PDB file of C-alpha atoms in Angstrom:
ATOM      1  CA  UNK W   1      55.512 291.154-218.119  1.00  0.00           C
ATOM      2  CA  UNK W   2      55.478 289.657-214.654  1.00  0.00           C
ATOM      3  CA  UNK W   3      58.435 287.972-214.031  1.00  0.00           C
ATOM      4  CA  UNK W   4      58.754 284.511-210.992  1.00  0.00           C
ATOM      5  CA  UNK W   5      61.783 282.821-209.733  1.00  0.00           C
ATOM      6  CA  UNK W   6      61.167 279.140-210.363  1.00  0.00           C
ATOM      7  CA  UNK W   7      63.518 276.000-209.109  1.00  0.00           C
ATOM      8  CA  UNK W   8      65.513 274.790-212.334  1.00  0.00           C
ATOM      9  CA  UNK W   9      64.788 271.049-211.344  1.00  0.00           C
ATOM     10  CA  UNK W  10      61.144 271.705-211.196  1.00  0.00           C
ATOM     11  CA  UNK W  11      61.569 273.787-214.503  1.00  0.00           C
ATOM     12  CA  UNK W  12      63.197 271.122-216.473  1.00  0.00           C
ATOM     13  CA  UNK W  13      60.965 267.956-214.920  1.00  0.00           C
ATOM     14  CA  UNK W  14      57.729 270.302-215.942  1.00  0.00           C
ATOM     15  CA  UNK W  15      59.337 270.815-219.368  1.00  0.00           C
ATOM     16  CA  UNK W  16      60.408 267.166-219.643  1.00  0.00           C
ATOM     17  CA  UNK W  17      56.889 266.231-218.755  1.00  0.00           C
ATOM     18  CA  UNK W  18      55.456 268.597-221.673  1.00  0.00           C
ATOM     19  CA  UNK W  19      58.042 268.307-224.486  1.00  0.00           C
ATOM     20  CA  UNK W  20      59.615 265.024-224.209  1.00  0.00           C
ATOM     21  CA  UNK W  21      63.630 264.559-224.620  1.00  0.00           C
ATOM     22  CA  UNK W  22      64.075 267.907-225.537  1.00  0.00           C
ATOM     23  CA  UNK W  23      67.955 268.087-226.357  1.00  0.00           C
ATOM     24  CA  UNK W  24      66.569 269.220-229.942  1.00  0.00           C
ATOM     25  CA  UNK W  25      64.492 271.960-228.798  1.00  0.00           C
ATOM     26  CA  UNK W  26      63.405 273.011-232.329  1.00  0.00           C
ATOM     27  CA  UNK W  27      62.219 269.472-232.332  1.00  0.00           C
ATOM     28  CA  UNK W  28      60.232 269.408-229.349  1.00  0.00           C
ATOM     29  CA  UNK W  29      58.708 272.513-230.016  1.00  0.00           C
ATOM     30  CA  UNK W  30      57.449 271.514-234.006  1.00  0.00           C
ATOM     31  CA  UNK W  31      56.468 268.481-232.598  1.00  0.00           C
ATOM     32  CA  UNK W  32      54.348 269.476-229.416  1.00  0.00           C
ATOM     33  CA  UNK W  33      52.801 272.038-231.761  1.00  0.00           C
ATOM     34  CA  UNK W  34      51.792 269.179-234.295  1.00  0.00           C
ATOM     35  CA  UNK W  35      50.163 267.239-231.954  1.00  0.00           C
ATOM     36  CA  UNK W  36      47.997 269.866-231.295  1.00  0.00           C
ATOM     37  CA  UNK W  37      46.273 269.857-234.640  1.00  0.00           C
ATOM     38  CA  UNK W  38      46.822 266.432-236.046  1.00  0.00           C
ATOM     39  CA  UNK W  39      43.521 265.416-235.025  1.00  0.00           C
ATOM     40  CA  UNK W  40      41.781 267.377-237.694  1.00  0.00           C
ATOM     41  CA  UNK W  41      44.067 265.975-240.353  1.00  0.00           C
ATOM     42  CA  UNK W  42      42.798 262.751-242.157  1.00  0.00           C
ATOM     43  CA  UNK W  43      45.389 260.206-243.653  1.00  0.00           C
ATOM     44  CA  UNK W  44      43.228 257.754-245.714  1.00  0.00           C
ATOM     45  CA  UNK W  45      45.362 255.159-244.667  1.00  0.00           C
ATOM     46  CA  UNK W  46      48.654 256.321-245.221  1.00  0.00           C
ATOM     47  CA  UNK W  47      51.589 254.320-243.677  1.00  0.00           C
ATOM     48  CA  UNK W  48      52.893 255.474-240.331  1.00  0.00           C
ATOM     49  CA  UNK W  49      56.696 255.701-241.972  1.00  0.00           C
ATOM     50  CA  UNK W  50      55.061 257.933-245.044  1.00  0.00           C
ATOM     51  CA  UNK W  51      53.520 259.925-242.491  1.00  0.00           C
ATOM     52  CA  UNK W  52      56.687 260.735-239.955  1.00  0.00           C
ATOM     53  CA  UNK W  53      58.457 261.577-242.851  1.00  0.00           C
ATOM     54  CA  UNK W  54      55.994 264.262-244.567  1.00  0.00           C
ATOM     55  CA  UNK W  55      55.771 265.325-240.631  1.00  0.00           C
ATOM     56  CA  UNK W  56      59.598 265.401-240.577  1.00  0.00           C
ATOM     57  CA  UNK W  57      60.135 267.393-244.188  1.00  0.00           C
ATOM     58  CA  UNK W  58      57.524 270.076-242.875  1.00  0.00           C
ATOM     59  CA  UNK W  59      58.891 270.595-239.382  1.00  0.00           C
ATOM     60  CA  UNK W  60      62.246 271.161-241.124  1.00  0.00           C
ATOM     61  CA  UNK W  61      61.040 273.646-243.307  1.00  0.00           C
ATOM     62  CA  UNK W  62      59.541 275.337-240.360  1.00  0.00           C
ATOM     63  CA  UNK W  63      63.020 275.737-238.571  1.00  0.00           C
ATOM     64  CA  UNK W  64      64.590 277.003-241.478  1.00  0.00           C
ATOM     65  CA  UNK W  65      61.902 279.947-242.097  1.00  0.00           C
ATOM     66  CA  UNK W  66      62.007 280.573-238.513  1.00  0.00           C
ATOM     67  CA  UNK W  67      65.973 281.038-238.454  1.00  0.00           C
ATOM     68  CA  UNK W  68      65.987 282.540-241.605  1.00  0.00           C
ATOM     69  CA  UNK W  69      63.246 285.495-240.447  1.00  0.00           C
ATOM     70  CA  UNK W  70      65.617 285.742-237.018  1.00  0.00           C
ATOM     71  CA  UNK W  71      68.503 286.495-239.374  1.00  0.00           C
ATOM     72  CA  UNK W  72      67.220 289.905-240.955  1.00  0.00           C
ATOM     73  CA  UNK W  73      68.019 292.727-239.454  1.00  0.00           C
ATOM     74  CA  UNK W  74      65.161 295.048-239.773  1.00  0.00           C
ATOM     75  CA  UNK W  75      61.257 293.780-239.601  1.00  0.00           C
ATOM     76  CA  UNK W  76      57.633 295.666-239.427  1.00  0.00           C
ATOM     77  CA  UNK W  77      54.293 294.066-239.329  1.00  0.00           C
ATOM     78  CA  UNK W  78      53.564 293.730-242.877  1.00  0.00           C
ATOM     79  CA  UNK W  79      57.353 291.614-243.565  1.00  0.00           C
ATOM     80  CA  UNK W  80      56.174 289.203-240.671  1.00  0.00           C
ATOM     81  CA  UNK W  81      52.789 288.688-242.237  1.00  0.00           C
ATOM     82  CA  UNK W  82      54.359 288.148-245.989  1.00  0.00           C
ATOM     83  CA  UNK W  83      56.529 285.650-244.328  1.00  0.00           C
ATOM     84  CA  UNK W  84      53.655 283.632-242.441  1.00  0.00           C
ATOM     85  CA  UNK W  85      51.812 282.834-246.175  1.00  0.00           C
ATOM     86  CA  UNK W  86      54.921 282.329-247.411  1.00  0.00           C
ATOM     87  CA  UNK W  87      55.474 279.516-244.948  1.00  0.00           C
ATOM     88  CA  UNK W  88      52.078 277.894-244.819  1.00  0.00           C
ATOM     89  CA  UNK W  89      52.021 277.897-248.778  1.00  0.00           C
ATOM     90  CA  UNK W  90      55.267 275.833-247.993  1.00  0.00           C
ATOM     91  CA  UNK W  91      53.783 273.333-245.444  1.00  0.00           C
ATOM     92  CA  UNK W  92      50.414 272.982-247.449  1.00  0.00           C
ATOM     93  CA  UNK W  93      52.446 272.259-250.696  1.00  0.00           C
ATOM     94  CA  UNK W  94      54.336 270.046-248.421  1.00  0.00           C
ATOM     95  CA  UNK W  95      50.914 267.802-247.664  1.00  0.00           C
ATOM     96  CA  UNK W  96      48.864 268.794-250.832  1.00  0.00           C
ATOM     97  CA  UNK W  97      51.384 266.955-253.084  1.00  0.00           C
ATOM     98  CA  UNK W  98      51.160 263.703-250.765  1.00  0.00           C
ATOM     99  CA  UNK W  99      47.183 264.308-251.292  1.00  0.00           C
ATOM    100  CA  UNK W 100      46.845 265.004-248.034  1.00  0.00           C
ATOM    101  CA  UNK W 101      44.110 267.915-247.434  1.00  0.00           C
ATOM    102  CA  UNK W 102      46.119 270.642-245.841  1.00  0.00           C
ATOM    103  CA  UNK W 103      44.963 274.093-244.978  1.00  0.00           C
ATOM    104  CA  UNK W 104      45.473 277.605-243.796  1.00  0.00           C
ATOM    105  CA  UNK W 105      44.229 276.384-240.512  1.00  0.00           C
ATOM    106  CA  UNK W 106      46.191 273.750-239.895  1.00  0.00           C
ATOM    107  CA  UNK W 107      49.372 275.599-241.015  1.00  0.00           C
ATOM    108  CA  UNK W 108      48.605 278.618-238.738  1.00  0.00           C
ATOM    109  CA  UNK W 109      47.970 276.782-235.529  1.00  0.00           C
ATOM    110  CA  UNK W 110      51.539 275.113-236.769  1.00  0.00           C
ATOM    111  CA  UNK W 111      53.867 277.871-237.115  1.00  0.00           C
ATOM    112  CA  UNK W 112      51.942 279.981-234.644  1.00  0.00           C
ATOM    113  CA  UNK W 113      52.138 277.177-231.854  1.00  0.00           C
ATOM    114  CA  UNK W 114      55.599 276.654-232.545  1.00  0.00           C
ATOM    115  CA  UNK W 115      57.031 279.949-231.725  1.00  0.00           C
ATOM    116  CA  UNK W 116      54.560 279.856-228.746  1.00  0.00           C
ATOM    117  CA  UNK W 117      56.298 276.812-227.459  1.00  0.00           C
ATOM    118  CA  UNK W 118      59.934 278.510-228.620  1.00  0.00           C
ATOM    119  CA  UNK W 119      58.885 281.216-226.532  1.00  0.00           C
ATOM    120  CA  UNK W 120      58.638 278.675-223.424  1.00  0.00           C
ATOM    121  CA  UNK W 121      61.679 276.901-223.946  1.00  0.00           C
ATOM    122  CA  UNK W 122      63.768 280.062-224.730  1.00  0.00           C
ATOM    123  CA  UNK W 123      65.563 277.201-227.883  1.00  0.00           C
ATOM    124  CA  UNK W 124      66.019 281.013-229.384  1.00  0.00           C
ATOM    125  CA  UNK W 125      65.585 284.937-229.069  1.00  0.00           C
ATOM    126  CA  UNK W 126      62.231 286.766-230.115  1.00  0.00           C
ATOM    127  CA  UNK W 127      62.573 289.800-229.409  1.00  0.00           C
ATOM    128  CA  UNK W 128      62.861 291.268-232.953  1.00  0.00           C
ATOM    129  CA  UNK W 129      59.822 289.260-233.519  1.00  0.00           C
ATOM    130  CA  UNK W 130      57.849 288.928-230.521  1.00  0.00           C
ATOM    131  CA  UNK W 131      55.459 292.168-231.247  1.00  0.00           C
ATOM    132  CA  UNK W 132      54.767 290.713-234.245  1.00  0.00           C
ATOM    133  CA  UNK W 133      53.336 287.313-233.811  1.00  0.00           C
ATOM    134  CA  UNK W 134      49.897 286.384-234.400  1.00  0.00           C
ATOM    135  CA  UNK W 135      47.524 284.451-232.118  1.00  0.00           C
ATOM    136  CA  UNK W 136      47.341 280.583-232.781  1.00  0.00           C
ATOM    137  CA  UNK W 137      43.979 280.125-233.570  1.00  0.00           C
ATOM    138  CA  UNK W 138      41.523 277.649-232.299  1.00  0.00           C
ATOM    139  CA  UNK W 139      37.907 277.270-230.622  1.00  0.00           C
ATOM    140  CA  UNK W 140      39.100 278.440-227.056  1.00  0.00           C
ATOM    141  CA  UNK W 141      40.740 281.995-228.817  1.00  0.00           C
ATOM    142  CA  UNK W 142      38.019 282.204-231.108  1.00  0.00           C
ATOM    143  CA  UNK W 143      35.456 282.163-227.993  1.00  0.00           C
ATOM    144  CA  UNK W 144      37.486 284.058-225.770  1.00  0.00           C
ATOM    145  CA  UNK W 145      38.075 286.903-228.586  1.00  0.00           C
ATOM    146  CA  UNK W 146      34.403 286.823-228.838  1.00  0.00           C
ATOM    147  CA  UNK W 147      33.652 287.035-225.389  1.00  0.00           C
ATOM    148  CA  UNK W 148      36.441 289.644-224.341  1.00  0.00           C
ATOM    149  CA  UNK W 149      36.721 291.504-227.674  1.00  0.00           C
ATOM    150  CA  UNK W 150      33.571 291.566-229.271  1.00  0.00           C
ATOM    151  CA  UNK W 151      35.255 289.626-232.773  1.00  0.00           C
ATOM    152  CA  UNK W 152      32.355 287.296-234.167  1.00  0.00           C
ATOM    153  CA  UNK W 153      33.194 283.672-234.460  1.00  0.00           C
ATOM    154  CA  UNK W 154      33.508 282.686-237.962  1.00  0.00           C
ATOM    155  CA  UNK W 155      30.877 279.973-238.921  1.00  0.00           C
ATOM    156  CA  UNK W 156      33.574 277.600-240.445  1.00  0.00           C
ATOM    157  CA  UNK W 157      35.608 275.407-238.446  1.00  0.00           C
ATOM    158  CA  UNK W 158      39.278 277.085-237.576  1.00  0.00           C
ATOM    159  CA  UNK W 159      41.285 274.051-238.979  1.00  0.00           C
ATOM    160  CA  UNK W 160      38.856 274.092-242.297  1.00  0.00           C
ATOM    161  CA  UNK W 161      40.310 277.732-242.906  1.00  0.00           C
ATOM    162  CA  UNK W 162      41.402 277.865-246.387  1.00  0.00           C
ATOM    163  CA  UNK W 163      41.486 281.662-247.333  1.00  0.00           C
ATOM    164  CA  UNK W 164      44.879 283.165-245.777  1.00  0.00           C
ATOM    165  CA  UNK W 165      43.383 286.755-246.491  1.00  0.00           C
ATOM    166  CA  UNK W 166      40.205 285.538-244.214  1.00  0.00           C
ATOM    167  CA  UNK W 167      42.879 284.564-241.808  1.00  0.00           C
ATOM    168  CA  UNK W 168      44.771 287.637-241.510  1.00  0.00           C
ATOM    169  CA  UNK W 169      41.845 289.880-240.949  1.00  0.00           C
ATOM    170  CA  UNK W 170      40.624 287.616-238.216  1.00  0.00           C
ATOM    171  CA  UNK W 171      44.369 288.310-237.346  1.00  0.00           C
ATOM    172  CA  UNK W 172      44.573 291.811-238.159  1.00  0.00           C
ATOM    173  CA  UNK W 173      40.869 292.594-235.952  1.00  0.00           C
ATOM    174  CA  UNK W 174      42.439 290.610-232.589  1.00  0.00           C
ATOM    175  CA  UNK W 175      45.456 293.171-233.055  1.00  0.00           C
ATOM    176  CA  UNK W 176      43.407 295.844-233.310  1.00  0.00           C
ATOM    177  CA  UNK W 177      40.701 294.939-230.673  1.00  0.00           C
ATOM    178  CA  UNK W 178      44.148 293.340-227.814  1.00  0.00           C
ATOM    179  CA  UNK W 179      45.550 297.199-228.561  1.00  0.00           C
ATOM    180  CA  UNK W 180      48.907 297.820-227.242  1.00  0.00           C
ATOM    181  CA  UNK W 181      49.685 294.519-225.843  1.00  0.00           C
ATOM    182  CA  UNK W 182      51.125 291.578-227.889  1.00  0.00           C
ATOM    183  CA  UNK W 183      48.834 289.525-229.410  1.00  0.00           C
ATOM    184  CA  UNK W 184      50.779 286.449-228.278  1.00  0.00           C
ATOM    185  CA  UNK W 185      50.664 287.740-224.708  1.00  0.00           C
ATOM    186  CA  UNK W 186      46.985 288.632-224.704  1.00  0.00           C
ATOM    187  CA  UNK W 187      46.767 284.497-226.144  1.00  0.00           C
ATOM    188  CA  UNK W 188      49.004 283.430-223.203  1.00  0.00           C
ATOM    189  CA  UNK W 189      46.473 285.207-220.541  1.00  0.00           C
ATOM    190  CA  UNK W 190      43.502 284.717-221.884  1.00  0.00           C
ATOM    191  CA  UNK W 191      43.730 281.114-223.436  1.00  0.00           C
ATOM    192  CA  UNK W 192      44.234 279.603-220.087  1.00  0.00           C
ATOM    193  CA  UNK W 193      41.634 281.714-218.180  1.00  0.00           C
ATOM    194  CA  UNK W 194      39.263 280.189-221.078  1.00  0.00           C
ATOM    195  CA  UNK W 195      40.172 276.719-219.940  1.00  0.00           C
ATOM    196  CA  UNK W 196      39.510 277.992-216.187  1.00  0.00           C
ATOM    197  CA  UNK W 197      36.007 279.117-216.891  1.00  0.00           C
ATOM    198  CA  UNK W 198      34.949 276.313-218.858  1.00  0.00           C
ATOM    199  CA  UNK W 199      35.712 273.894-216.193  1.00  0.00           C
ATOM    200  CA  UNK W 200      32.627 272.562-213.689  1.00  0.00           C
ATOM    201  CA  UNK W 201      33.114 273.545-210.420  1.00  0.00           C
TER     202      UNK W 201
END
């Protein structure tokens, strides 16, 4: 990992800019990574103050698996995975009994984007975990894993995922295929080189 000194004002203006107040930084971090699959939900209509409220229940639920898996001692692949379904069962139960269509998708590009965003704002220590955390999935990973790793794209829409044992062997195939490297580092490279390439010049 390549390492840069930064200025601290510029840090905290760019992370201002990006997060919002972020004095709860479990907060900014569920939150940034909501809004960057909400667009695939639909609400039927449902009140803003029913919505913030579902939102709120499920981002709470989120920070308590996420400090409850930092408080075990020992962890290998397979415990990490376990706890990922156990968690999106939680947030899809969460939506499913508002009647609010909810899936594997959207729960993965949830948790996963939070602890991305975690990562950035250093709210809390990975390192027992880091290895272990799987790629948040969406079109730009899906055609850069193609591209760079030879992993066919699925013909259904990422966010209409709703088999977690399809998910995990798209997961499980990226970890095999990225080798030695973290998954969530190979997604931190190659995510924004996607965006480079796609753009006109």
């Amino acid at each position: 990992m390549n390492r840069i000194e930064i200025d601290r004002d510029i840090l905290l203006f760019l992370r201002f800019a990006y997060f919002g107040n972020s004095k709860d930084l479990f907060l900014a971090a569920t939150t940034r990574a909501y809004l960057d699959f909400n667009r695939t939900l639909r609400f039927h209509g449902m009140p803003d103050k029913q919505r913030l409220e579902m939102r709120n229940r499920a981002s709470k639920c989120i920070k308590e698996a996420i400090l409850n898996l930092l408080n075990r001692d020992k962890l290998c692949q397979t415990d990490f995975d376990s706890w990922h379904h156990r968690t999106c069962d939680a947030l899809i139960d969460c939506y499913r009994s508002n009647g609010i269509r909810f899936t594997y998708g959207h729960a993965q590009k949830w948790i996963n984007m939070t602890f991305k965003y975690l990562y950035m704002l250093e709210a809390v220590t990975l390192d027992s975990v880091f290895p272990f955390l799987h790629v948040p999935i969406d079109n730009i990973v899906l055609e850069r894993a193609n591209k760079q790793l030879c992993i066919p794209k699925p013909s259904q829409v990422w966010s209409s995922w709703g088999d977690y044992a399809f998910y995990l062997q798209y997961q499980e195939h990226l970890r095999q295929r990225i080798g030695k490297e973290a998954p969530l580092r190979w997604e931190f490279h190659n995510w924004l080189d996607e965006i480079e390439k796609g753009k006109p010049s």
